[in-house]
Amino acid sequence: MTNLNDVTKDAKKLANDYVHEVYELIKKRNSDETEFLQATREIFDSLRPVFSLHPEYISNGILERLTEPDRIITFRVAWEDDQGKVHVNRGYRVQFNSDLGPYKGGIRFHPSVNTSIMKFLAFEQTFKNSLTGQPIGGGKGGADFDPKGKSEREIMRFAQSFMTELSKYIGSDVDVPAGDIGVGRREIGYMFGQYNRLKGGYEAGVFTGKDPNHGGSLGRKEATGYGTVYFVEEMLKEKGLSFAGSKVIVSGSGNVSTYAMEKAMQLGAKVIACSDSSGYIYDENGINLKTIKYLKEENNLRIRDYLKEHPEAEFNEDCSKIWSIPCDIALPCATQNEIDEKAARLLVANSVKAIGEGANMPCTKEAVVRFVENEVLFAPAKAANAGGVAVSAMEMSQNSMRLSWTEEEVDEKLQQIMKNIYISCLNAARDYGRPGNLIIGANIAGFLKVANAMVAHGVR
Ligand code: NDP
Ligand code: 2IT
């Protein structure tokens, strides 16, 4: 590689013009896709130095190609509720990029699901999957279906109807879905069952996040949350800090959040607050995780019910106020854009030391700027929450080999992958003139692998 210092003014100008032109193009083409534009903007801002050193990415039109998904599939999902009333939702699968492997990414069931959210998630997934070092491309899917208040049978019928259409487009070497918001083991079971029924066989590797009693990997459920904490611990270590003895806030109380709390506690942190979409709880004695699992994982109850067991805790129905509680480490693990500039200011004013993004794009652009300006350690989502998909790829390997690794084996591999991702981000940030900036490092390291594969595979 030529040195960044050797880059001529002309090469810099060419790179800047290229990034600007492509961004204007995608802004015009996707003008109403706020989240997608937010995600692409962040990547574009990071990549300027890459294009000034690698004009071959410009001549190969990498950025134009990488911001237009291979395909977007949308479809009707019709289903009957328990009263026999027919409902229609919209299903999606965005197959973004398959230069590194089959499309891979979760399925989200949430009323907010739309094309912009699906595209931002699939775009981010492409970079995240590249960072894991495993052979997986990027995709995402879902439906604007609200699982809240639905019976078990309604969820089953919805999941089966969704899969009846999606089954035409996926396969263990084509596209491998997993869970995301509103989709856990139960929903995956129904979709996996329906896929196999339609295909008349048993294709273990077509879905990940399956129950370990029937084809899933041990450690997948815990992987995203644990991985986020492993990544943040690496970042803290560099500054002589640690989870041990720290006060931590984790938003959400779903899959990612629960296991981020568990690992943070195992490393000696005190988790003092968590939330769901109807409010947050604050327990200054430290959250009791057994109660959280009982409420959310086992019984689908609301977080405010925590107070029935722990009356000394406080409940506040404004979820966003969770960030006004002073803490050392904040782990947003619920959803996109949950930390805005106002929340970031509060966290900074209360001397937060580190942010770890367990959710996908949980911090707005303005919030990220605030953290970086104030030298708050920042672990960006595509690196920090890659542990989930990394163990998904391990599940694919185990399914192919028709054998199962122990929980310890999976956890050891997960820890190694999170360390490797951390090092790749640090190295890329250093090589491209922004030492210590993990946001830029993650974007560049994730990009380079995909871009090189795209050059190798020719213009398509
Ligand atoms: P879950 O559905 O298991 O949990 C989501 C949690 O966030 C719930 O507590 C939910 O509350 C809360 N929540 C959802 N939407 C909102 C909202 N608009 N405002 C406030 N709270 C909200 O999802 P996951 O834990 O799987 O996913 C959480 C995040 O992590 C998402 O951004 C997802 O994309 C990302 N992620 C997930 C991975 C995985 O392996 N599952 C991997 C990598 C990233 P309630 O109970 O009220 O619905
Ligand atoms: O955002 C994500 O990385 C996920 N929802 C998990 C994807 C996967 O295929 O395990």
XYZ file of C-alpha atoms and ligand atoms in Angstrom:
518
model
C 0.000 0.000 0.000
C 1.250 3.509 -0.792
C 1.447 5.741 2.231
C -1.385 8.125 2.996
C 1.206 10.945 3.106
C 2.090 10.268 -0.555
C -1.438 10.926 -1.762
C -1.453 13.806 -4.223
C -3.894 16.701 -4.095
C -5.404 15.453 -7.362
C -6.036 11.985 -5.950
C -7.699 13.556 -2.908
C -9.897 15.718 -5.082
C -10.854 12.756 -7.273
C -11.839 10.773 -4.159
C -13.852 13.635 -2.662
C -15.647 14.328 -5.953
C -16.450 10.635 -6.359
C -17.899 10.264 -2.852
C -19.886 13.482 -3.281
C -21.285 12.496 -6.680
C -22.350 9.021 -5.612
C -23.955 10.339 -2.450
C -25.960 12.912 -4.429
C -27.054 10.129 -6.762
C -28.290 7.819 -4.025
C -29.942 10.742 -2.214
C -31.946 11.466 -5.354
C -32.764 7.839 -5.987
C -33.805 7.073 -2.377
C -35.004 10.484 -1.248
C -37.588 9.266 1.282
C -35.383 6.560 2.865
C -34.167 8.417 5.953
C -32.533 5.518 7.780
C -30.869 4.153 4.652
C -29.429 7.580 3.841
C -28.245 7.955 7.448
C -26.382 4.637 7.283
C -24.821 5.310 3.870
C -23.795 8.858 4.832
C -21.737 7.564 7.763
C -19.925 5.054 5.571
C -19.290 7.603 2.822
C -17.768 10.046 5.285
C -15.310 7.363 6.413
C -14.233 6.192 2.990
C -12.690 9.306 1.421
C -9.074 8.366 2.324
C -9.650 4.863 0.933
C -10.597 6.164 -2.506
C -7.658 8.543 -2.625
C -5.324 5.564 -2.138
C -7.282 3.085 -4.267
C -8.496 4.641 -7.526
C -9.329 1.095 -8.739
C -12.403 1.164 -6.507
C -13.536 4.293 -8.334
C -12.939 2.845 -11.807
C -14.854 -0.280 -10.773
C -17.830 1.770 -9.568
C -17.701 0.032 -6.194
C -19.673 2.655 -4.259
C -22.487 2.877 -6.840
C -22.784 -0.912 -6.886
C -22.454 -1.359 -3.133
C -25.310 1.045 -2.371
C -27.850 -0.608 -4.676
C -29.056 -3.961 -3.267
C -28.812 -7.047 -5.489
C -32.589 -7.256 -5.112
C -35.482 -6.316 -2.845
C -38.307 -8.787 -2.534
C -41.626 -7.526 -1.149
C -44.689 -9.658 -0.771
C -48.164 -9.925 0.717
C -48.534 -11.875 3.953
C -52.184 -12.757 4.487
C -53.198 -14.542 7.684
C -56.267 -15.239 9.789
C -56.594 -14.221 13.427
C -58.240 -16.400 16.097
C -61.646 -14.889 15.267
C -61.302 -15.788 11.589
C -60.679 -12.206 10.470
C -58.215 -11.860 7.602
C -55.235 -9.486 7.935
C -52.623 -8.454 5.411
C -49.070 -7.394 6.196
C -46.141 -6.582 3.952
C -43.132 -8.909 3.961
C -39.610 -7.977 2.848
C -36.253 -9.519 2.119
C -33.425 -7.263 1.033
C -30.613 -9.312 -0.521
C -27.933 -6.680 -0.430
C -24.619 -8.234 -1.348
C -23.344 -11.773 -1.869
C -19.706 -11.207 -2.827
C -18.438 -12.792 0.396
C -21.011 -15.564 0.776
C -24.727 -16.315 0.875
C -26.933 -13.426 2.017
C -27.100 -13.530 5.805
C -29.104 -11.452 8.245
C -32.069 -11.428 10.566
C -35.826 -11.137 10.180
C -37.629 -8.361 12.070
C -41.324 -8.332 12.958
C -42.232 -4.822 14.073
C -44.928 -2.352 12.926
C -42.253 0.201 11.948
C -40.692 -2.081 9.299
C -40.470 -0.397 5.873
C -38.140 -0.355 2.874
C -35.802 2.239 4.374
C -35.327 0.313 7.630
C -34.846 -2.986 5.811
C -32.287 -1.432 3.455
C -30.295 0.285 6.198
C -30.142 -2.954 8.160
C -29.100 -5.038 5.135
C -26.487 -2.457 4.145
C -24.994 -2.393 7.655
C -25.133 -6.187 7.758
C -22.936 -6.412 4.656
C -20.126 -4.533 6.432
C -20.690 -6.300 9.755
C -20.556 -9.743 8.165
C -17.391 -8.789 6.331
C -15.801 -7.740 9.649
C -16.430 -11.178 11.175
C -14.002 -12.674 8.646
C -16.518 -15.413 7.870
C -17.877 -16.266 4.393
C -21.244 -14.475 4.618
C -22.872 -11.770 2.504
C -25.436 -9.224 3.717
C -29.231 -9.315 3.857
C -32.191 -8.499 6.067
C -35.892 -9.178 6.086
C -39.055 -8.716 8.044
C -42.640 -7.585 8.082
C -44.672 -4.670 9.448
C -46.423 -7.171 11.704
C -46.859 -6.383 15.404
C -46.449 -9.541 17.518
C -47.708 -7.671 20.611
C -51.068 -8.932 21.811
C -51.117 -11.827 19.325
C -51.837 -15.371 20.473
C -49.306 -18.177 20.005
C -51.439 -19.622 17.157
C -51.693 -16.235 15.438
C -47.916 -15.887 15.558
C -47.581 -19.394 14.109
C -50.025 -18.711 11.270
C -48.348 -15.420 10.472
C -44.847 -16.963 10.467
C -46.033 -19.825 8.225
C -47.672 -17.470 5.749
C -44.554 -15.265 5.720
C -42.341 -18.278 5.010
C -44.630 -19.713 2.339
C -43.635 -16.776 0.142
C -40.067 -16.222 1.407
C -39.161 -19.903 0.898
C -38.908 -19.248 -2.859
C -35.949 -16.953 -2.344
C -33.802 -18.519 0.405
C -31.665 -21.634 0.860
C -28.574 -22.731 2.800
C -26.245 -21.617 -0.048
C -28.401 -18.687 -1.162
C -29.790 -16.717 1.752
C -29.844 -17.697 5.426
C -32.136 -15.713 7.744
C -32.044 -15.544 11.567
C -33.824 -13.538 14.286
C -34.010 -9.835 15.081
C -36.584 -7.627 16.861
C -39.763 -9.630 17.443
C -38.249 -12.835 16.090
C -36.705 -15.326 18.504
C -36.457 -19.095 18.777
C -40.214 -19.647 18.685
C -40.765 -17.702 15.457
C -37.632 -19.226 13.892
C -39.010 -22.687 14.748
C -42.289 -21.975 12.926
C -40.531 -20.523 9.866
C -37.936 -23.304 9.706
C -40.677 -25.920 10.057
C -42.708 -24.361 7.250
C -39.673 -24.115 4.938
C -38.876 -27.803 5.363
C -42.523 -28.732 4.886
C -42.648 -26.827 1.591
C -39.360 -28.263 0.339
C -40.176 -31.786 1.468
C -36.921 -32.366 3.348
C -34.709 -31.117 6.160
C -32.302 -28.336 5.272
C -30.604 -27.562 8.587
C -28.493 -24.649 7.365
C -31.299 -22.548 5.899
C -31.963 -20.738 9.191
C -29.811 -19.879 12.186
C -30.798 -19.122 15.748
C -32.665 -22.432 15.917
C -33.269 -24.175 19.230
C -30.100 -26.146 20.128
C -32.321 -29.169 20.791
C -33.168 -29.221 17.099
C -30.326 -27.953 14.966
C -29.284 -24.682 16.607
C -25.855 -23.754 17.933
C -25.240 -23.575 21.642
C -24.361 -20.013 22.571
C -26.265 -18.326 19.700
C -28.919 -16.864 22.007
C -26.243 -15.239 24.175
C -23.871 -14.317 21.334
C -24.867 -10.764 20.407
C -25.026 -9.478 23.984
C -21.917 -11.339 25.120
C -20.044 -10.275 21.986
C -20.901 -6.619 22.558
C -19.522 -6.781 26.076
C -16.371 -8.638 24.907
C -15.770 -5.919 22.315
C -16.345 -3.070 24.778
C -14.074 -4.782 27.344
C -11.261 -4.807 24.735
C -11.838 -1.107 24.092
C -11.855 -0.305 27.827
C -8.716 -2.371 28.445
C -6.761 -0.150 26.069
C -7.433 2.780 28.452
C -6.841 0.818 31.646
C -10.590 0.580 32.316
C -12.921 -2.406 32.763
C -16.517 -3.472 33.347
C -15.484 -4.498 36.858
C -16.867 -1.985 39.330
C -18.582 0.085 36.605
C -22.175 1.327 36.608
C -23.893 0.242 33.421
C -27.171 1.121 31.671
C -28.548 -1.213 29.032
C -31.635 -0.206 27.047
C -34.182 -2.831 25.967
C -34.818 -6.125 27.729
C -34.916 -8.435 24.709
C -32.399 -10.890 23.362
C -29.392 -8.582 22.938
C -30.042 -6.578 26.079
C -30.558 -9.567 28.405
C -27.268 -11.215 27.499
C -25.338 -7.938 27.438
C -26.530 -7.443 31.027
C -25.589 -11.010 31.934
C -22.025 -10.759 30.624
C -21.506 -7.255 32.059
C -22.584 -8.593 35.466
C -20.311 -11.636 35.123
C -17.421 -9.233 34.518
C -18.230 -7.406 37.752
C -20.360 -4.501 36.559
C -23.477 -3.231 38.293
C -26.326 -2.856 35.794
C -28.681 -0.240 37.201
C -31.301 0.295 34.477
C -32.976 -1.368 31.503
C -36.167 -0.789 29.515
C -38.799 -1.966 27.071
C -40.901 0.036 24.632
C -43.219 1.185 27.424
C -40.680 2.531 29.913
C -37.549 1.903 31.960
C -36.713 0.611 35.419
C -33.974 1.926 37.662
C -32.699 -0.267 40.479
C -29.810 1.341 42.306
C -29.022 -1.968 44.028
C -28.412 -3.569 40.656
C -30.957 -5.168 38.327
C -32.011 -8.719 39.189
C -31.532 -10.573 35.904
C -33.507 -13.606 36.984
C -36.580 -11.391 37.303
C -35.924 -9.823 33.871
C -35.640 -13.246 32.210
C -38.794 -14.419 33.987
C -40.716 -11.350 32.805
C -39.437 -10.921 29.261
C -37.905 -14.170 28.005
C -40.251 -16.626 29.688
C -43.579 -14.792 30.103
C -43.723 -11.916 27.627
C -44.716 -9.451 30.384
C -43.934 -5.754 30.722
C -40.809 -4.322 32.364
C -42.915 -2.304 34.838
C -43.899 -5.656 36.448
C -40.322 -5.760 37.827
C -41.562 -3.527 40.641
C -43.906 -6.263 41.904
C -40.820 -8.316 42.896
C -38.564 -5.359 43.629
C -40.658 -2.509 45.054
C -37.505 -0.516 45.867
C -36.875 -0.023 42.116
C -38.335 2.908 40.143
C -40.354 2.846 36.906
C -40.588 5.695 34.405
C -42.757 5.416 31.318
C -40.547 7.645 29.170
C -37.940 5.203 27.779
C -35.724 7.977 26.458
C -35.123 9.300 29.995
C -33.084 6.186 30.787
C -30.062 8.108 29.447
C -30.437 10.796 32.135
C -29.241 8.341 34.803
C -25.524 8.786 35.540
C -23.450 5.768 34.440
C -19.925 4.785 33.347
C -20.926 2.622 30.389
C -24.070 2.854 28.239
C -25.110 -0.057 26.038
C -28.042 0.866 23.766
C -29.512 -2.546 22.856
C -33.123 -1.793 21.817
C -33.502 -0.132 18.414
C -32.258 2.463 15.898
C -31.848 6.138 16.817
C -32.674 5.636 20.487
C -29.850 7.964 21.595
C -30.283 11.408 20.078
C -28.187 14.508 20.623
C -30.089 15.464 23.769
C -29.520 12.040 25.315
C -25.867 12.132 24.272
C -25.411 15.521 25.950
C -26.882 14.138 29.172
C -24.622 11.106 29.092
C -21.568 13.284 28.459
C -22.579 15.738 31.211
C -22.808 12.760 33.578
C -19.252 11.700 32.594
C -20.045 8.516 30.675
C -16.784 6.780 29.703
C -17.889 4.373 26.997
C -20.760 3.615 24.618
C -21.245 0.156 23.106
C -23.848 -0.173 20.363
C -25.596 -3.526 20.881
C -28.524 -2.502 18.676
C -28.137 -1.528 15.007
C -27.510 2.235 14.579
C -28.915 3.139 18.016
C -27.150 6.530 18.047
C -28.085 9.361 15.701
C -25.354 11.074 13.699
C -25.514 14.107 16.023
C -25.173 11.879 19.097
C -22.100 10.176 17.650
C -20.488 13.570 16.941
C -21.119 14.589 20.564
C -19.435 11.431 21.892
C -16.430 11.686 19.585
C -15.914 15.404 20.363
C -15.922 14.612 24.060
C -13.548 11.658 23.701
C -16.068 9.130 24.953
C -14.922 5.636 23.906
C -17.287 4.489 21.163
C -17.883 0.928 19.932
C -19.886 1.133 16.670
C -22.708 -1.344 16.029
C -21.349 -3.084 12.961
C -18.312 -4.153 14.975
C -19.681 -4.378 18.511
C -22.820 -6.415 17.792
C -21.256 -8.726 15.184
C -21.071 -11.595 17.696
C -24.633 -12.681 16.920
C -24.090 -13.180 13.226
C -20.636 -14.645 13.917
C -22.190 -17.450 15.958
C -24.882 -17.765 13.270
C -22.092 -18.497 10.775
C -20.733 -21.054 13.263
C -24.203 -22.608 13.332
C -24.050 -22.884 9.522
C -20.665 -24.640 9.813
C -21.955 -27.085 12.427
C -25.058 -27.811 10.335
C -22.871 -28.535 7.284
C -20.645 -30.862 9.289
C -23.652 -32.439 11.037
C -22.095 -32.063 14.450
C -22.362 -29.720 17.457
C -19.725 -27.763 19.272
C -19.909 -27.328 23.056
C -20.904 -24.021 24.588
C -17.275 -23.507 25.652
C -15.957 -24.053 22.122
C -18.454 -21.574 20.699
C -17.707 -18.982 23.373
C -13.965 -19.308 22.858
C -14.367 -18.778 19.101
C -16.723 -15.844 19.737
C -14.197 -14.154 22.040
C -11.465 -14.609 19.445
C -13.643 -13.164 16.665
C -14.579 -10.110 18.753
C -10.863 -9.534 19.514
C -9.986 -9.900 15.834
C -12.699 -7.420 14.842
C -11.389 -4.960 17.426
C -7.849 -5.281 16.079
C -9.011 -4.951 12.427
C -10.859 -1.742 13.313
C -7.863 -0.318 15.187
C -5.473 -1.187 12.358
C -7.690 0.260 9.625
C -8.186 3.464 11.632
C -4.412 3.787 12.079
C -3.582 2.956 8.436
C -6.031 5.542 7.131
C -4.952 8.395 9.359
C -7.577 8.316 12.115
C -5.876 6.365 14.936
C -8.224 5.221 17.683
C -11.434 6.052 15.781
C -13.258 2.713 15.772
C -16.183 4.097 13.755
C -13.961 4.936 10.807
C -11.900 1.792 11.390
C -14.968 -0.485 11.285
C -16.315 1.156 8.147
C -12.992 0.918 6.313
C -12.080 -2.619 7.437
C -15.589 -3.880 6.583
C -15.531 -2.104 3.226
C -12.101 -3.274 2.029
C -12.928 -6.975 2.135
C -16.202 -6.576 0.247
C -14.681 -4.109 -2.255
C -11.776 -6.441 -3.058
C -14.189 -9.321 -3.666
C -16.312 -7.068 -5.885
C -13.269 -6.101 -7.964
C -12.280 -9.771 -8.251
C -15.780 -10.819 -9.324
C -16.028 -8.231 -12.113
C -18.637 -5.596 -12.867
C -22.089 -7.068 -12.210
P -35.932 -8.191 20.845
O -37.216 -8.137 20.131
O -35.518 -9.445 21.518
O -35.845 -7.033 21.929
C -36.022 -5.700 21.599
C -36.119 -4.901 22.876
O -36.086 -3.522 22.550
C -37.397 -5.140 23.636
O -37.170 -4.960 25.007
C -38.319 -4.063 23.077
O -39.363 -3.704 23.971
C -37.341 -2.922 22.908
N -37.771 -2.049 21.796
C -38.061 -2.390 20.524
N -38.428 -1.342 19.803
C -38.372 -0.302 20.633
C -38.656 1.064 20.487
N -39.072 1.575 19.311
N -38.465 1.848 21.574
C -38.038 1.331 22.745
N -37.765 0.037 22.946
C -37.935 -0.763 21.912
O -34.830 -7.749 19.762
P -33.259 -7.997 19.783
O -32.742 -7.939 21.152
O -32.987 -9.184 18.943
O -32.738 -6.737 18.953
C -32.430 -5.490 19.565
C -31.512 -4.692 18.656
O -30.300 -5.431 18.422
C -32.052 -4.370 17.264
O -31.515 -3.151 16.834
C -31.475 -5.498 16.407
O -31.412 -5.153 15.052
C -30.080 -5.604 17.022
N -29.351 -6.849 16.806
C -29.924 -8.058 17.105
C -29.192 -9.217 16.938
C -29.717 -10.538 17.340
O -28.962 -11.512 17.253
N -30.951 -10.676 17.789
C -27.827 -9.183 16.371
C -27.294 -7.854 16.172
C -28.059 -6.747 16.371
P -40.765 -4.484 23.984
O -40.533 -5.730 24.780
O -41.698 -3.528 24.605
O -41.090 -4.767 22.548
O -28.420 -7.626 13.077
C -27.948 -8.775 13.150
O -26.725 -8.985 13.030
C -28.864 -9.895 13.405
N -30.042 -9.658 13.609
C -28.352 -11.297 13.413
C -28.153 -11.813 12.024
C -27.841 -13.282 11.914
O -27.890 -13.761 10.774
O -27.543 -13.941 12.906
